[in-house]
Amino acid sequence: MKLLLWSWNVNGLRAALNKGFIEIIQKEQPDILGIQETKLQEHQIPEELNTLNEYLIYWSHSLRKGYSGTGLFTKLLPLSFSTGFGNPEFDNEGRINIAEYTEFIFFNIYFPNGQKDDERLNYKLRFYDRCLEVMEEKRTSGKIILVGGDFNTAHHPIDLANPKENEKTSGFLPIERAWLDKIAEMGWIDTFRYFDKSPEQYTWWSYRTKARPRNVGWRLDYFWVNKEGIEHIKKAGIRQDIEGSDHCPVFVELEI
DNA sequence: CGTAATACG
């Protein structure tokens, strides 16, 4: 069975719905879709989503209004669904969906942005470390572990348009990049780079500078998989043709 | 500049 998994930071689901979200999902038909930055509270879940009646939908909302939030749309019934790492400080911002299936476990994560101040950068780094612990715990199950989402860090100079200028910007700091180095060393694989070594493959473009038409972007959105699972990944890619957010969707095809 | 509520990305 071949499954199509998507990750997409929608930058406000209600805004994305006004930009064709439903039509895109109906056309592309991912089997499992993780979204980030829903910016919803429980009572704000849009009714139009009922038209996507082939999906079960799970949510994790932030305690803070209009902020963060993640959602999982799935055609397959998961064995379990969780919204946290087991730590209130990481679980209260609606950043975590973990869905376990028979053959694999899917993490849909909206990693923190570290640009506001040092406290948030520190939070991002601690969130990274705790996430890796949970990834490694789940790895002991022997299942394929897929970690998708907005990681908020470009790994290598090839992963952003202006690496030199951004060496001191959160999102491309050495200490943030070092965590991606670490997971790679521990046997986790960036599925997109595994298949595609080409430059200019970005997933986010700033609205402020109208960066997208000029492709001045960053690759912040990923699917990582444990090396034991890579043989099941038949394809990985980026859908730069799809609009509706300042991020574009990324995907993998999983054969199980 | 954009989203959703006055801050954050």
Coordinates of N, CA and C (backbone and C1' of nucleotides) in Angstrom, one line a residue, chain A residues 12 19 64 66-67 113 116 207-208, chain B:
Chain A
G12 N -2.6 30.2 9.5 CA -4.0 30.6 9.7 C -4.9 29.8 8.9
K19 N -8.3 30.9 0.6 CA -7.4 30.8 -0.6 C -7.3 29.5 -1.2
R64 N -3.1 29.9 24.0 CA -3.1 31.3 23.6 C -4.0 31.5 22.3
G66 N -5.5 32.6 18.8 CA -5.0 33.0 17.5 C -3.6 32.7 17.3
Y67 N -3.0 31.7 18.0 CA -1.6 31.5 18.0 C -1.3 30.0 17.8
N113 N 9.4 29.2 16.8 CA 10.2 30.2 16.2 C 11.1 30.9 17.3
K116 N 12.0 36.0 18.4 CA 11.5 37.0 19.3 C 12.6 37.5 20.3
Y207 N 6.6 37.3 3.6 CA 5.6 38.2 3.0 C 6.1 39.6 3.0
R208 N 6.9 39.9 4.0 CA 7.3 41.3 4.2 C 8.0 41.9 3.0
Chain B
dC1 P 3.8 46.8 2.9 O5' 4.2 45.3 3.1 C5' 4.2 44.4 2.0 C4' 3.7 43.0 2.5 C3' 2.2 42.9 2.7 O3' 1.8 41.7 2.1 C1' 3.4 42.2 4.6
dG2 P 0.3 41.4 1.9 O5' 0.0 40.5 3.1 C5' 0.5 39.2 3.1 C4' 0.1 38.5 4.4 C3' -1.4 38.6 4.7 O3' -1.9 37.2 4.8 C1' -0.1 39.0 6.6
dT3 P -3.4 37.0 5.1 O5' -3.4 36.6 6.6 C5' -2.8 35.3 7.0 C4' -2.9 35.2 8.5 C3' -4.4 35.3 9.0 O3' -4.7 34.1 9.7 C1' -2.9 36.6 10.3
dA4 P -6.2 33.8 10.2 O5' -6.3 34.5 11.6 C5' -5.5 34.0 12.7 C4' -5.5 35.0 13.8 C3' -6.9 35.3 14.4 O3' -6.9 35.1 15.8 C1' -5.7 37.3 14.0
dA5 P -8.1 35.4 16.7 O5' -7.7 36.7 17.6 C5' -6.8 36.4 18.7 C4' -5.9 37.6 19.0 C3' -6.5 38.5 20.1 O3' -5.4 39.1 20.7 C1' -6.2 39.8 18.1
dT6 P -5.5 39.9 22.1 O5' -4.5 41.1 21.7 C5' -3.2 40.7 21.3 C4' -2.4 42.0 21.2 C3' -2.4 42.9 22.3 O3' -1.2 43.1 22.9 C1' -2.5 44.1 20.3
dA7 P 0.3 43.8 22.4 O5' 0.8 42.4 21.8 C5' 0.5 41.2 22.5 C4' 1.0 40.0 21.6 C3' 2.5 39.9 21.5 O3' 2.8 38.6 21.7 C1' 1.5 40.1 19.4
dC8 P 4.4 38.2 21.8 O5' 4.5 37.5 20.4 C5' 3.5 36.6 20.0 C4' 3.6 36.3 18.5 C3' 5.1 36.0 18.1 O3' 5.1 34.6 17.9 C1' 3.9 37.3 16.5
dG9 P 6.5 33.9 17.6 O5' 6.4 33.9 16.0 C5' 5.4 33.3 15.3 C4' 5.5 33.7 13.8 C3' 6.9 33.4 13.2 O3' 6.8 32.6 12.1 C1' 6.0 35.5 12.6

